[in-house]
Amino acid sequence: MPYNTTLKKLTIPEYGRAIQDMLDICMGLSNRIERLKCAEYIVSLMARKSGVKTDDIENIKVLWDHLYAMSDFKLDIDFPVEVRSEEEAKFNPDKIPYHYNLPRYRHYGHGIEKMIQISMATEDPDLRKQRECITAIQMKKAYVTWNKGEVQNEKIFKDLHEMSDGKIYLDEFDCLLPDVSPMPVSDKHKQKKKSKQQRK
């Protein structure tokens, strides 16, 4: 596993390495339309992370400026807004529009977000459906681990649909999710918890 000191320095660290990794994947797509769809999804994640609403036109434009800067000003798409050039950004950088809203799906983690992005960028229909199903399975495992309880498959499919901005739709006919049970609490953990309660 590479250490952060050996990884490429992030242009805007506040967005995290997962966003940068997604952007790198996006830039590698050969289809111009797919690159645009991918970029739009990344900006939606950036908006969610910083608490920017989709109708906040001014701050959404800032996010597009940041995305372009994070690509070293090399992202080749038909931008939906006018982005600032490298020279403009250098002399008058935008601030990150943080609103500090807690993400709705933080229990799934950045890994799931990346899997969703990869699935959406897959052009082969069969391979895409396979990757979508694998993503849903991992989401169910993450949900059960986080909440320490069972979850209905419909909930997982609904969350996946929303996290992909409506671009991924699965149901029981497309993807059979396995039964996942929460990990049992170890005796050592129970004993430690009991000791803490006795000391109170």
mmCIF file of C-alpha atoms in Angstrom:
data_model
loop_
_atom_site.group_PDB
_atom_site.id
_atom_site.type_symbol
_atom_site.label_atom_id
_atom_site.label_comp_id
_atom_site.label_asym_id
_atom_site.label_seq_id
_atom_site.Cartn_x
_atom_site.Cartn_y
_atom_site.Cartn_z
ATOM 1 C CA MET A 1 0.000 0.000 0.000
ATOM 2 C CA PRO A 2 1.521 3.367 -1.026
ATOM 3 C CA TYR A 3 2.048 5.928 1.716
ATOM 4 C CA ASN A 4 0.672 9.449 1.257
ATOM 5 C CA THR A 5 4.227 10.769 1.085
ATOM 6 C CA THR A 6 4.851 8.748 -2.092
ATOM 7 C CA LEU A 7 1.596 9.701 -3.798
ATOM 8 C CA LYS A 8 1.071 12.610 -6.170
ATOM 9 C CA LYS A 9 0.535 15.889 -4.309
ATOM 10 C CA LEU A 10 -3.100 16.961 -4.360
ATOM 11 C CA THR A 11 -3.841 20.287 -6.044
ATOM 12 C CA ILE A 12 -6.733 20.939 -3.646
ATOM 13 C CA PRO A 13 -6.302 18.572 -0.658
ATOM 14 C CA GLU A 14 -9.660 19.519 0.884
ATOM 15 C CA TYR A 15 -11.533 17.377 -1.645
ATOM 16 C CA GLY A 16 -9.512 14.283 -0.789
ATOM 17 C CA ARG A 17 -7.594 11.728 -2.817
ATOM 18 C CA ALA A 18 -10.700 9.763 -3.838
ATOM 19 C CA ILE A 19 -11.979 12.735 -5.859
ATOM 20 C CA GLN A 20 -8.573 13.171 -7.488
ATOM 21 C CA ASP A 21 -8.447 9.464 -8.364
ATOM 22 C CA MET A 22 -11.893 9.692 -9.962
ATOM 23 C CA LEU A 23 -10.760 12.696 -11.984
ATOM 24 C CA ASP A 24 -7.715 10.779 -13.205
ATOM 25 C CA ILE A 25 -10.031 7.980 -14.375
ATOM 26 C CA CYS A 26 -12.297 10.542 -16.013
ATOM 27 C CA MET A 27 -9.438 12.112 -17.957
ATOM 28 C CA GLY A 28 -8.472 8.685 -19.268
ATOM 29 C CA LEU A 29 -11.847 8.072 -20.925
ATOM 30 C CA SER A 30 -11.609 8.198 -24.719
ATOM 31 C CA ASN A 31 -15.239 9.169 -25.325
ATOM 32 C CA ARG A 32 -15.823 12.913 -24.981
ATOM 33 C CA ILE A 33 -19.455 12.516 -23.910
ATOM 34 C CA GLU A 34 -18.517 9.938 -21.278
ATOM 35 C CA ARG A 35 -15.824 12.298 -19.973
ATOM 36 C CA LEU A 36 -18.431 15.027 -19.544
ATOM 37 C CA LYS A 37 -20.847 12.693 -17.718
ATOM 38 C CA CYS A 38 -18.013 11.547 -15.501
ATOM 39 C CA ALA A 39 -16.961 15.132 -14.743
ATOM 40 C CA GLU A 40 -20.546 16.102 -13.900
ATOM 41 C CA TYR A 41 -20.751 13.240 -11.420
ATOM 42 C CA ILE A 42 -17.463 14.254 -9.782
ATOM 43 C CA VAL A 43 -18.683 17.840 -9.402
ATOM 44 C CA SER A 44 -21.871 16.509 -7.786
ATOM 45 C CA LEU A 45 -19.699 14.652 -5.252
ATOM 46 C CA MET A 46 -17.649 17.784 -4.644
ATOM 47 C CA ALA A 47 -20.873 19.715 -4.075
ATOM 48 C CA ARG A 48 -22.116 17.096 -1.629
ATOM 49 C CA LYS A 49 -18.796 17.098 0.194
ATOM 50 C CA SER A 50 -18.752 20.879 0.574
ATOM 51 C CA GLY A 51 -22.494 21.218 1.176
ATOM 52 C CA VAL A 52 -23.206 23.193 -2.001
ATOM 53 C CA LYS A 53 -26.749 22.911 -3.359
ATOM 54 C CA THR A 54 -27.223 22.157 -7.049
ATOM 55 C CA ASP A 55 -29.140 25.406 -7.599
ATOM 56 C CA ASP A 56 -26.315 27.492 -6.098
ATOM 57 C CA ILE A 57 -25.043 28.579 -9.508
ATOM 58 C CA GLU A 58 -22.202 30.775 -8.249
ATOM 59 C CA ASN A 59 -20.628 28.103 -6.048
ATOM 60 C CA ILE A 60 -21.237 25.333 -8.587
ATOM 61 C CA LYS A 61 -19.147 27.386 -11.018
ATOM 62 C CA VAL A 62 -16.390 27.517 -8.384
ATOM 63 C CA LEU A 63 -16.469 23.717 -8.198
ATOM 64 C CA TRP A 64 -16.003 23.477 -11.964
ATOM 65 C CA ASP A 65 -13.074 25.895 -11.694
ATOM 66 C CA HIS A 66 -11.566 23.648 -9.030
ATOM 67 C CA LEU A 67 -12.116 20.504 -11.095
ATOM 68 C CA TYR A 68 -10.338 22.081 -14.050
ATOM 69 C CA ALA A 69 -7.455 23.165 -11.806
ATOM 70 C CA MET A 70 -7.201 19.668 -10.288
ATOM 71 C CA SER A 71 -6.730 18.297 -13.815
ATOM 72 C CA ASP A 72 -3.761 20.629 -14.271
ATOM 73 C CA PHE A 73 -6.026 22.514 -16.704
ATOM 74 C CA LYS A 74 -5.963 19.549 -19.095
ATOM 75 C CA LEU A 75 -9.523 18.199 -18.784
ATOM 76 C CA ASP A 76 -10.903 18.278 -22.332
ATOM 77 C CA ILE A 77 -14.707 18.499 -22.167
ATOM 78 C CA ASP A 78 -17.482 20.882 -23.153
ATOM 79 C CA PHE A 79 -17.770 22.598 -19.785
ATOM 80 C CA PRO A 80 -21.332 23.600 -18.808
ATOM 81 C CA VAL A 81 -19.940 26.861 -17.393
ATOM 82 C CA GLU A 82 -17.078 29.140 -18.356
ATOM 83 C CA VAL A 83 -14.072 27.942 -16.375
ATOM 84 C CA ARG A 84 -11.100 30.094 -15.514
ATOM 85 C CA SER A 85 -7.802 29.715 -17.277
ATOM 86 C CA GLU A 86 -4.596 28.744 -15.521
ATOM 87 C CA GLU A 87 -3.427 32.361 -15.505
ATOM 88 C CA GLU A 88 -6.694 33.640 -14.030
ATOM 89 C CA ALA A 89 -6.701 30.984 -11.320
ATOM 90 C CA LYS A 90 -3.080 31.711 -10.437
ATOM 91 C CA PHE A 91 -3.648 35.398 -9.697
ATOM 92 C CA ASN A 92 -7.112 35.155 -8.157
ATOM 93 C CA PRO A 93 -7.806 31.675 -6.731
ATOM 94 C CA ASP A 94 -11.329 30.720 -5.662
ATOM 95 C CA LYS A 95 -12.020 29.693 -2.098
ATOM 96 C CA ILE A 96 -13.700 26.369 -1.417
ATOM 97 C CA PRO A 97 -17.402 27.035 -0.723
ATOM 98 C CA TYR A 98 -17.731 24.946 2.436
ATOM 99 C CA HIS A 99 -21.128 24.727 4.091
ATOM 100 C CA TYR A 100 -20.057 21.799 6.277
ATOM 101 C CA ASN A 101 -23.121 19.647 5.736
ATOM 102 C CA LEU A 102 -22.601 16.058 6.855
ATOM 103 C CA PRO A 103 -22.732 13.729 3.847
ATOM 104 C CA ARG A 104 -25.858 11.587 3.765
ATOM 105 C CA TYR A 105 -23.993 8.469 2.744
ATOM 106 C CA ARG A 106 -20.797 8.730 4.783
ATOM 107 C CA HIS A 107 -21.249 5.152 6.055
ATOM 108 C CA TYR A 108 -20.512 3.846 2.552
ATOM 109 C CA GLY A 109 -17.156 5.617 2.309
ATOM 110 C CA HIS A 110 -15.115 6.971 -0.570
ATOM 111 C CA GLY A 111 -14.355 3.486 -1.869
ATOM 112 C CA ILE A 112 -18.002 2.938 -2.774
ATOM 113 C CA GLU A 113 -18.160 6.350 -4.481
ATOM 114 C CA LYS A 114 -15.187 5.356 -6.594
ATOM 115 C CA MET A 115 -16.791 1.999 -7.496
ATOM 116 C CA ILE A 116 -19.950 3.815 -8.594
ATOM 117 C CA GLN A 117 -17.899 6.156 -10.768
ATOM 118 C CA ILE A 118 -16.041 3.249 -12.385
ATOM 119 C CA SER A 119 -19.343 1.451 -13.036
ATOM 120 C CA MET A 120 -20.842 4.521 -14.675
ATOM 121 C CA ALA A 121 -17.778 4.950 -16.875
ATOM 122 C CA THR A 122 -17.952 1.349 -18.144
ATOM 123 C CA GLU A 123 -19.149 1.233 -21.748
ATOM 124 C CA ASP A 124 -19.698 -2.529 -22.102
ATOM 125 C CA PRO A 125 -23.324 -3.154 -20.928
ATOM 126 C CA ASP A 126 -22.709 -6.603 -19.430
ATOM 127 C CA LEU A 127 -19.533 -5.555 -17.632
ATOM 128 C CA ARG A 128 -21.236 -2.403 -16.369
ATOM 129 C CA LYS A 129 -24.162 -4.383 -14.936
ATOM 130 C CA GLN A 130 -21.698 -6.764 -13.263
ATOM 131 C CA ARG A 131 -19.784 -3.874 -11.684
ATOM 132 C CA GLU A 132 -23.003 -2.225 -10.537
ATOM 133 C CA CYS A 133 -24.045 -5.431 -8.779
ATOM 134 C CA ILE A 134 -20.640 -5.819 -7.112
ATOM 135 C CA THR A 135 -20.951 -2.227 -5.908
ATOM 136 C CA ALA A 136 -24.399 -2.930 -4.438
ATOM 137 C CA ILE A 137 -23.048 -5.987 -2.600
ATOM 138 C CA GLN A 138 -20.230 -3.937 -1.085
ATOM 139 C CA MET A 139 -22.712 -1.226 -0.119
ATOM 140 C CA LYS A 140 -24.815 -3.746 1.773
ATOM 141 C CA LYS A 141 -21.764 -5.025 3.655
ATOM 142 C CA ALA A 142 -20.714 -1.463 4.514
ATOM 143 C CA TYR A 143 -24.234 -0.526 5.643
ATOM 144 C CA VAL A 144 -24.564 -3.554 7.938
ATOM 145 C CA THR A 145 -21.093 -2.992 9.397
ATOM 146 C CA TRP A 146 -21.807 0.686 10.094
ATOM 147 C CA ASN A 147 -25.317 0.303 11.503
ATOM 148 C CA LYS A 148 -24.763 -3.026 13.300
ATOM 149 C CA GLY A 149 -28.057 -4.293 11.934
ATOM 150 C CA GLU A 150 -29.773 -5.806 8.919
ATOM 151 C CA VAL A 151 -30.973 -3.802 5.928
ATOM 152 C CA GLN A 152 -33.546 -4.390 3.206
ATOM 153 C CA ASN A 153 -32.148 -4.817 -0.304
ATOM 154 C CA GLU A 154 -34.557 -2.149 -1.555
ATOM 155 C CA LYS A 155 -32.771 0.386 0.658
ATOM 156 C CA ILE A 156 -29.402 -0.462 -0.923
ATOM 157 C CA PHE A 157 -30.795 -0.198 -4.453
ATOM 158 C CA LYS A 158 -32.442 3.134 -3.603
ATOM 159 C CA ASP A 159 -29.214 4.571 -2.143
ATOM 160 C CA LEU A 160 -27.232 3.397 -5.169
ATOM 161 C CA HIS A 161 -29.776 5.047 -7.466
ATOM 162 C CA GLU A 162 -29.504 8.343 -5.568
ATOM 163 C CA MET A 163 -25.712 8.266 -5.221
ATOM 164 C CA SER A 164 -25.404 7.808 -8.987
ATOM 165 C CA ASP A 165 -27.753 10.763 -9.584
ATOM 166 C CA GLY A 166 -30.349 8.401 -11.049
ATOM 167 C CA LYS A 167 -27.966 6.821 -13.555
ATOM 168 C CA ILE A 168 -27.874 3.345 -11.949
ATOM 169 C CA TYR A 169 -31.045 1.368 -11.355
ATOM 170 C CA LEU A 170 -30.984 -2.163 -9.952
ATOM 171 C CA ASP A 171 -33.585 -4.473 -8.453
ATOM 172 C CA GLU A 172 -33.807 -8.092 -7.297
ATOM 173 C CA PHE A 173 -34.104 -9.271 -10.899
ATOM 174 C CA ASP A 174 -30.845 -7.584 -11.908
ATOM 175 C CA CYS A 175 -28.791 -8.305 -8.815
ATOM 176 C CA LEU A 176 -29.247 -10.868 -6.051
ATOM 177 C CA LEU A 177 -27.718 -9.474 -2.872
ATOM 178 C CA PRO A 178 -26.443 -12.021 -0.335
ATOM 179 C CA ASP A 179 -27.646 -12.132 3.251
ATOM 180 C CA VAL A 180 -25.267 -10.124 5.424
ATOM 181 C CA SER A 181 -25.348 -10.262 9.213
ATOM 182 C CA PRO A 182 -23.628 -7.822 11.565
ATOM 183 C CA MET A 183 -20.409 -9.089 13.093
ATOM 184 C CA PRO A 184 -21.010 -10.454 16.616
ATOM 185 C CA VAL A 185 -19.479 -8.479 19.443
ATOM 186 C CA SER A 186 -16.503 -10.344 20.891
ATOM 187 C CA ASP A 187 -16.454 -11.446 24.543
ATOM 188 C CA LYS A 188 -13.399 -9.256 25.069
ATOM 189 C CA HIS A 189 -15.308 -6.208 23.838
ATOM 190 C CA LYS A 190 -18.318 -7.071 26.019
ATOM 191 C CA GLN A 191 -16.085 -7.476 29.075
ATOM 192 C CA LYS A 192 -14.363 -4.151 28.388
ATOM 193 C CA LYS A 193 -17.732 -2.401 28.023
ATOM 194 C CA LYS A 194 -19.007 -4.011 31.239
ATOM 195 C CA SER A 195 -15.898 -2.871 33.144
ATOM 196 C CA LYS A 196 -16.436 0.716 31.992
ATOM 197 C CA GLN A 197 -20.045 0.628 33.171
ATOM 198 C CA GLN A 198 -19.028 -0.740 36.581
ATOM 199 C CA ARG A 199 -16.507 2.075 37.068
ATOM 200 C CA LYS A 200 -19.208 4.714 36.559
#
